[in-house]
mmCIF file of C-alpha atoms in Angstrom:
data_model
loop_
_atom_site.group_PDB
_atom_site.id
_atom_site.type_symbol
_atom_site.label_atom_id
_atom_site.label_comp_id
_atom_site.label_asym_id
_atom_site.label_seq_id
_atom_site.Cartn_x
_atom_site.Cartn_y
_atom_site.Cartn_z
ATOM 1 C CA ASP S 1 2.395 -15.845 7.464
ATOM 2 C CA VAL S 2 3.530 -14.002 4.409
ATOM 3 C CA LYS S 3 6.734 -12.310 4.894
ATOM 4 C CA VAL S 4 7.998 -9.472 2.647
ATOM 5 C CA THR S 5 11.516 -8.063 3.471
ATOM 6 C CA GLN S 6 13.279 -5.122 2.109
ATOM 7 C CA SER S 7 17.137 -4.932 2.173
ATOM 8 C CA SER S 8 17.449 -1.757 4.187
ATOM 9 C CA ARG S 9 15.274 0.233 6.651
ATOM 10 C CA TYR S 10 17.236 3.448 6.141
ATOM 11 C CA LEU S 11 19.583 4.421 3.319
ATOM 12 C CA VAL S 12 21.559 7.639 2.680
ATOM 13 C CA LYS S 13 22.942 8.101 -0.795
ATOM 14 C CA ARG S 14 24.587 11.038 -2.709
ATOM 15 C CA THR S 15 23.111 12.728 -5.820
ATOM 16 C CA GLY S 16 24.119 10.933 -8.937
ATOM 17 C CA GLU S 17 24.680 7.525 -7.263
ATOM 18 C CA LYS S 18 22.970 4.377 -8.598
ATOM 19 C CA VAL S 19 20.848 2.969 -5.922
ATOM 20 C CA PHE S 20 19.442 -0.579 -5.557
ATOM 21 C CA LEU S 21 16.533 -1.384 -3.337
ATOM 22 C CA GLU S 22 15.762 -5.074 -2.932
ATOM 23 C CA CYS S 23 12.513 -6.803 -1.919
ATOM 24 C CA VAL S 24 12.096 -10.513 -1.169
ATOM 25 C CA GLN S 25 8.798 -12.401 -0.479
ATOM 26 C CA ASP S 26 8.498 -15.895 0.786
ATOM 27 C CA MET S 27 4.918 -16.780 -0.360
ATOM 28 C CA ASP S 28 5.430 -17.673 -4.014
ATOM 29 C CA HIS S 29 3.349 -14.728 -5.046
ATOM 30 C CA GLU S 30 3.355 -13.858 -8.744
ATOM 31 C CA ASN S 31 2.726 -10.038 -8.295
ATOM 32 C CA MET S 32 5.123 -7.686 -6.727
ATOM 33 C CA PHE S 33 5.004 -3.852 -6.398
ATOM 34 C CA TRP S 34 7.113 -0.902 -5.661
ATOM 35 C CA TYR S 35 5.540 2.190 -4.178
ATOM 36 C CA ARG S 36 6.828 5.487 -2.761
ATOM 37 C CA GLN S 37 5.119 7.292 -0.076
ATOM 38 C CA ASP S 38 5.349 11.078 0.580
ATOM 39 C CA PRO S 39 3.528 13.309 3.051
ATOM 40 C CA GLY S 40 0.276 14.617 1.576
ATOM 41 C CA LEU S 41 0.535 12.505 -1.603
ATOM 42 C CA GLY S 42 -0.006 9.038 -0.126
ATOM 43 C CA LEU S 43 1.211 5.898 -1.708
ATOM 44 C CA ARG S 44 2.044 6.046 -5.440
ATOM 45 C CA LEU S 45 2.790 2.975 -7.654
ATOM 46 C CA ILE S 46 6.090 3.190 -9.420
ATOM 47 C CA TYR S 47 6.354 -0.256 -11.034
ATOM 48 C CA PHE S 48 4.766 -3.581 -10.733
ATOM 49 C CA SER S 49 5.558 -7.080 -12.069
ATOM 50 C CA TYR S 50 3.048 -9.943 -12.497
ATOM 51 C CA ASP S 51 5.742 -12.576 -13.448
ATOM 52 C CA VAL S 52 9.493 -13.193 -13.812
ATOM 53 C CA LYS S 53 10.979 -10.798 -16.182
ATOM 54 C CA MET S 54 7.598 -8.985 -16.696
ATOM 55 C CA LYS S 55 6.994 -5.439 -15.585
ATOM 56 C CA GLU S 56 4.534 -2.580 -15.925
ATOM 57 C CA LYS S 57 4.880 1.008 -15.327
ATOM 58 C CA GLY S 58 2.885 2.507 -12.542
ATOM 59 C CA ASP S 59 1.960 6.058 -12.063
ATOM 60 C CA ILE S 60 5.464 7.555 -11.490
ATOM 61 C CA PRO S 61 8.028 5.453 -13.197
ATOM 62 C CA GLU S 62 10.312 8.297 -14.455
ATOM 63 C CA GLY S 63 13.818 8.026 -12.927
ATOM 64 C CA TYR S 64 13.302 4.344 -11.900
ATOM 65 C CA SER S 65 13.794 0.993 -13.316
ATOM 66 C CA VAL S 66 13.144 -2.528 -12.031
ATOM 67 C CA SER S 67 14.475 -6.047 -12.285
ATOM 68 C CA ARG S 68 12.637 -9.356 -11.636
ATOM 69 C CA GLU S 69 14.936 -12.192 -12.446
ATOM 70 C CA LYS S 70 13.682 -14.484 -9.778
ATOM 71 C CA LYS S 71 10.067 -14.908 -8.656
ATOM 72 C CA GLU S 72 10.772 -14.151 -4.981
ATOM 73 C CA ARG S 73 12.863 -11.019 -5.631
ATOM 74 C CA PHE S 74 11.934 -7.620 -7.072
ATOM 75 C CA SER S 75 14.541 -4.869 -7.245
ATOM 76 C CA LEU S 76 13.965 -1.124 -7.659
ATOM 77 C CA ILE S 77 16.869 0.786 -9.126
ATOM 78 C CA LEU S 78 17.437 4.524 -9.236
ATOM 79 C CA GLU S 79 19.824 4.967 -12.054
ATOM 80 C CA SER S 80 21.111 8.350 -10.951
ATOM 81 C CA ALA S 81 19.599 9.285 -7.574
ATOM 82 C CA SER S 82 18.302 12.882 -7.122
ATOM 83 C CA THR S 83 17.122 14.829 -4.131
ATOM 84 C CA ASN S 84 13.554 14.645 -5.261
ATOM 85 C CA GLN S 85 13.712 10.794 -4.891
ATOM 86 C CA THR S 86 14.036 11.196 -1.109
ATOM 87 C CA SER S 87 11.058 9.223 0.118
ATOM 88 C CA MET S 88 9.832 6.156 1.912
ATOM 89 C CA TYR S 89 9.828 3.129 -0.525
ATOM 90 C CA LEU S 90 7.548 0.174 0.088
ATOM 91 C CA CYS S 91 7.503 -3.036 -1.606
ATOM 92 C CA ALA S 92 4.382 -5.369 -1.750
ATOM 93 C CA SER S 93 3.338 -8.717 -3.039
ATOM 94 C CA SER S 94 0.178 -10.455 -3.916
ATOM 95 C CA LEU S 95 -1.278 -13.562 -5.648
ATOM 96 C CA PHE S 96 -2.006 -13.472 -9.371
ATOM 97 C CA ALA S 97 -5.396 -12.603 -10.549
ATOM 98 C CA ILE S 98 -5.235 -11.551 -14.191
ATOM 99 C CA ILE S 99 -7.612 -14.302 -15.502
ATOM 100 C CA SER S 100 -10.389 -14.227 -12.846
ATOM 101 C CA GLY S 101 -10.216 -10.639 -11.884
ATOM 102 C CA ARG S 102 -10.607 -11.702 -8.426
ATOM 103 C CA PRO S 103 -8.675 -9.257 -6.070
ATOM 104 C CA TYR S 104 -6.171 -10.471 -3.645
ATOM 105 C CA GLU S 105 -4.703 -8.751 -0.617
ATOM 106 C CA GLN S 106 -1.328 -7.001 -0.957
ATOM 107 C CA TYR S 107 1.306 -7.664 1.678
ATOM 108 C CA PHE S 108 3.548 -5.078 2.416
ATOM 109 C CA GLY S 109 7.390 -4.874 3.455
ATOM 110 C CA PRO S 110 8.552 -2.659 6.304
ATOM 111 C CA GLY S 111 9.649 0.170 3.957
ATOM 112 C CA THR S 112 13.005 1.818 3.116
ATOM 113 C CA ARG S 113 13.547 5.310 3.999
ATOM 114 C CA LEU S 114 15.817 6.782 1.460
ATOM 115 C CA THR S 115 17.563 10.118 1.781
ATOM 116 C CA VAL S 116 19.399 11.526 -1.244
ATOM 117 C CA THR S 117 21.757 14.377 -0.348
ATOM 118 C CA LYS H 1 -8.538 7.079 -12.852
ATOM 119 C CA ASN H 2 -10.236 6.599 -9.593
ATOM 120 C CA GLU H 3 -10.142 9.435 -7.116
ATOM 121 C CA VAL H 4 -10.149 8.360 -3.427
ATOM 122 C CA GLU H 5 -10.965 10.714 -0.724
ATOM 123 C CA GLN H 6 -10.540 10.098 2.963
ATOM 124 C CA SER H 7 -11.899 12.042 5.989
ATOM 125 C CA PRO H 8 -10.900 13.342 8.347
ATOM 126 C CA GLN H 9 -7.203 13.766 7.543
ATOM 127 C CA ASN H 10 -6.371 13.889 11.242
ATOM 128 C CA LEU H 11 -8.357 12.586 14.110
ATOM 129 C CA THR H 12 -7.685 12.740 17.907
ATOM 130 C CA ALA H 13 -9.797 10.707 20.204
ATOM 131 C CA GLN H 14 -9.947 9.902 24.006
ATOM 132 C CA GLU H 15 -9.391 6.278 24.909
ATOM 133 C CA GLY H 16 -12.689 4.382 24.635
ATOM 134 C CA GLU H 17 -14.505 6.537 22.112
ATOM 135 C CA PHE H 18 -16.018 5.006 18.995
ATOM 136 C CA ILE H 19 -14.272 6.152 15.943
ATOM 137 C CA THR H 20 -15.323 6.471 12.306
ATOM 138 C CA ILE H 21 -13.073 7.062 9.327
ATOM 139 C CA ASN H 22 -14.638 7.633 5.783
ATOM 140 C CA CYS H 23 -13.582 6.887 2.325
ATOM 141 C CA SER H 24 -15.183 7.697 -0.887
ATOM 142 C CA TYR H 25 -14.258 7.114 -4.425
ATOM 143 C CA SER H 26 -15.327 8.142 -7.806
ATOM 144 C CA VAL H 27 -15.515 5.042 -10.101
ATOM 145 C CA GLY H 28 -16.813 1.605 -9.538
ATOM 146 C CA ILE H 29 -14.402 -0.850 -8.041
ATOM 147 C CA SER H 30 -13.898 -4.550 -7.586
ATOM 148 C CA ALA H 31 -12.539 -4.291 -4.071
ATOM 149 C CA LEU H 32 -11.783 -1.858 -1.346
ATOM 150 C CA HIS H 33 -8.855 -2.244 1.122
ATOM 151 C CA TRP H 34 -8.388 -0.710 4.612
ATOM 152 C CA LEU H 35 -4.682 -0.664 5.647
ATOM 153 C CA GLN H 36 -2.991 0.364 8.946
ATOM 154 C CA GLN H 37 0.377 2.017 8.977
ATOM 155 C CA HIS H 38 2.310 2.438 12.385
ATOM 156 C CA PRO H 39 4.999 4.908 12.980
ATOM 157 C CA GLY H 40 8.119 3.373 11.452
ATOM 158 C CA GLY H 41 6.351 2.514 8.159
ATOM 159 C CA GLY H 42 5.159 -0.992 8.089
ATOM 160 C CA ILE H 43 1.610 -1.376 6.444
ATOM 161 C CA VAL H 44 -0.805 -4.189 7.486
ATOM 162 C CA SER H 45 -3.996 -5.045 5.557
ATOM 163 C CA LEU H 46 -6.910 -4.840 7.891
ATOM 164 C CA PHE H 47 -9.820 -5.679 5.488
ATOM 165 C CA MET H 48 -10.602 -6.391 1.978
ATOM 166 C CA LEU H 49 -14.188 -6.018 1.035
ATOM 167 C CA SER H 50 -16.413 -5.596 -2.151
ATOM 168 C CA SER H 51 -19.835 -5.604 -0.334
ATOM 169 C CA GLY H 52 -21.500 -5.463 3.007
ATOM 170 C CA LYS H 53 -19.622 -5.398 6.249
ATOM 171 C CA LYS H 54 -16.601 -7.171 7.887
ATOM 172 C CA LYS H 55 -15.681 -7.379 11.576
ATOM 173 C CA HIS H 56 -12.523 -8.199 13.195
ATOM 174 C CA GLY H 57 -12.240 -7.743 16.862
ATOM 175 C CA ARG H 58 -12.872 -4.071 17.646
ATOM 176 C CA LEU H 59 -12.713 -3.124 13.979
ATOM 177 C CA ILE H 60 -15.734 -2.972 11.562
ATOM 178 C CA ALA H 61 -15.592 -2.107 7.852
ATOM 179 C CA THR H 62 -18.554 -1.231 5.817
ATOM 180 C CA ILE H 63 -19.114 -0.498 2.134
ATOM 181 C CA ASN H 64 -21.967 0.834 0.076
ATOM 182 C CA ILE H 65 -21.261 0.228 -3.524
ATOM 183 C CA GLN H 66 -24.164 2.326 -4.817
ATOM 184 C CA GLU H 67 -22.883 5.334 -2.927
ATOM 185 C CA LYS H 68 -19.244 4.593 -3.584
ATOM 186 C CA HIS H 69 -18.543 4.938 0.124
ATOM 187 C CA SER H 70 -16.842 2.914 2.875
ATOM 188 C CA SER H 71 -16.305 3.484 6.544
ATOM 189 C CA LEU H 72 -13.922 2.055 9.060
ATOM 190 C CA HIS H 73 -15.188 1.941 12.687
ATOM 191 C CA ILE H 74 -13.175 1.328 15.732
ATOM 192 C CA THR H 75 -15.039 0.537 19.038
ATOM 193 C CA ALA H 76 -13.612 1.182 22.419
ATOM 194 C CA SER H 77 -10.551 2.841 20.896
ATOM 195 C CA HIS H 78 -7.211 2.344 22.570
ATOM 196 C CA PRO H 79 -3.847 4.207 22.447
ATOM 197 C CA ARG H 80 -2.369 1.289 20.528
ATOM 198 C CA ASP H 81 -4.887 2.000 17.766
ATOM 199 C CA SER H 82 -2.929 5.220 16.975
ATOM 200 C CA ALA H 83 -1.723 4.953 13.401
ATOM 201 C CA VAL H 84 -2.484 6.088 9.907
ATOM 202 C CA TYR H 85 -5.350 4.367 8.234
ATOM 203 C CA ILE H 86 -5.281 4.204 4.522
ATOM 204 C CA CYS H 87 -8.217 3.350 2.192
ATOM 205 C CA ALA H 88 -7.320 1.795 -1.159
ATOM 206 C CA VAL H 89 -9.394 0.786 -4.169
ATOM 207 C CA ARG H 90 -8.974 -1.773 -6.923
ATOM 208 C CA SER H 91 -10.510 -1.085 -10.269
ATOM 209 C CA GLY H 92 -13.333 -3.359 -11.554
ATOM 210 C CA VAL H 93 -11.391 -3.997 -14.760
ATOM 211 C CA LYS H 94 -9.896 -7.455 -15.439
ATOM 212 C CA GLY H 95 -6.493 -7.734 -16.564
ATOM 213 C CA ALA H 96 -3.167 -6.115 -15.542
ATOM 214 C CA GLY H 97 -4.842 -3.007 -14.426
ATOM 215 C CA SER H 98 -6.918 -4.869 -11.863
ATOM 216 C CA TYR H 99 -3.731 -5.404 -9.640
ATOM 217 C CA GLN H 100 -3.343 -1.763 -9.180
ATOM 218 C CA LEU H 101 -4.483 -0.021 -6.032
ATOM 219 C CA THR H 102 -5.407 3.712 -5.887
ATOM 220 C CA PHE H 103 -4.730 5.058 -2.389
ATOM 221 C CA GLY H 104 -6.240 7.683 -0.196
ATOM 222 C CA LYS H 105 -3.985 10.064 1.568
ATOM 223 C CA GLY H 106 -4.641 8.526 4.859
ATOM 224 C CA THR H 107 -6.245 9.460 8.166
ATOM 225 C CA LYS H 108 -3.849 9.990 11.005
ATOM 226 C CA LEU H 109 -5.465 8.682 14.297
ATOM 227 C CA SER H 110 -4.198 9.516 17.751
ATOM 228 C CA VAL H 111 -5.978 7.917 20.791
ATOM 229 C CA ILE H 112 -5.106 9.867 24.012
ATOM 230 C CA PRO H 113 -5.249 7.777 27.243
#
């Protein structure tokens, strides 16, 4: 079974702090994703990565950065946390499909509920 | 950008009822996903389909590509089916954009004993 783990289930940080959210997958997937989920807005893509050191902006990258130094690990960084970044953050991974265009399932982690005060 | 609409937003059913959740999208796709999210946050993929129909236990997913519409059916519903059900579509474009999913806002299902 694919396992996607996230470093924390719940996190409380202060405004202005630098925040790291870690995601690890154990199935050698090339693609990894970071989403945030807010009531009434659904899931929105922040960043994704299709290879080590490769990243692409999603729909809402402002205020976030990412790091992928190893294939199994994808980190989301909030450089200076703000209250409007209070949200549920979900990581996902999937197999690579850029050449064939064949879609693969995404496997999600349990989520990190971040509160910024 | 694809627009994904789900209906209803909220659904309450009695145990044993047949349930249908609908999803429509605006632009052609390569695949459609149905996801389930239980309280607490974890998301599980139920189905990925690009044509026809798939069945798994009491769950059935159908898609009509021409009408840009999919349905998720739950037969003999049970309180443990209570969750948020999310429809997501993948664009038909090859390349990096084909990884991205566009999500509906979800349907919150409550099944009462």
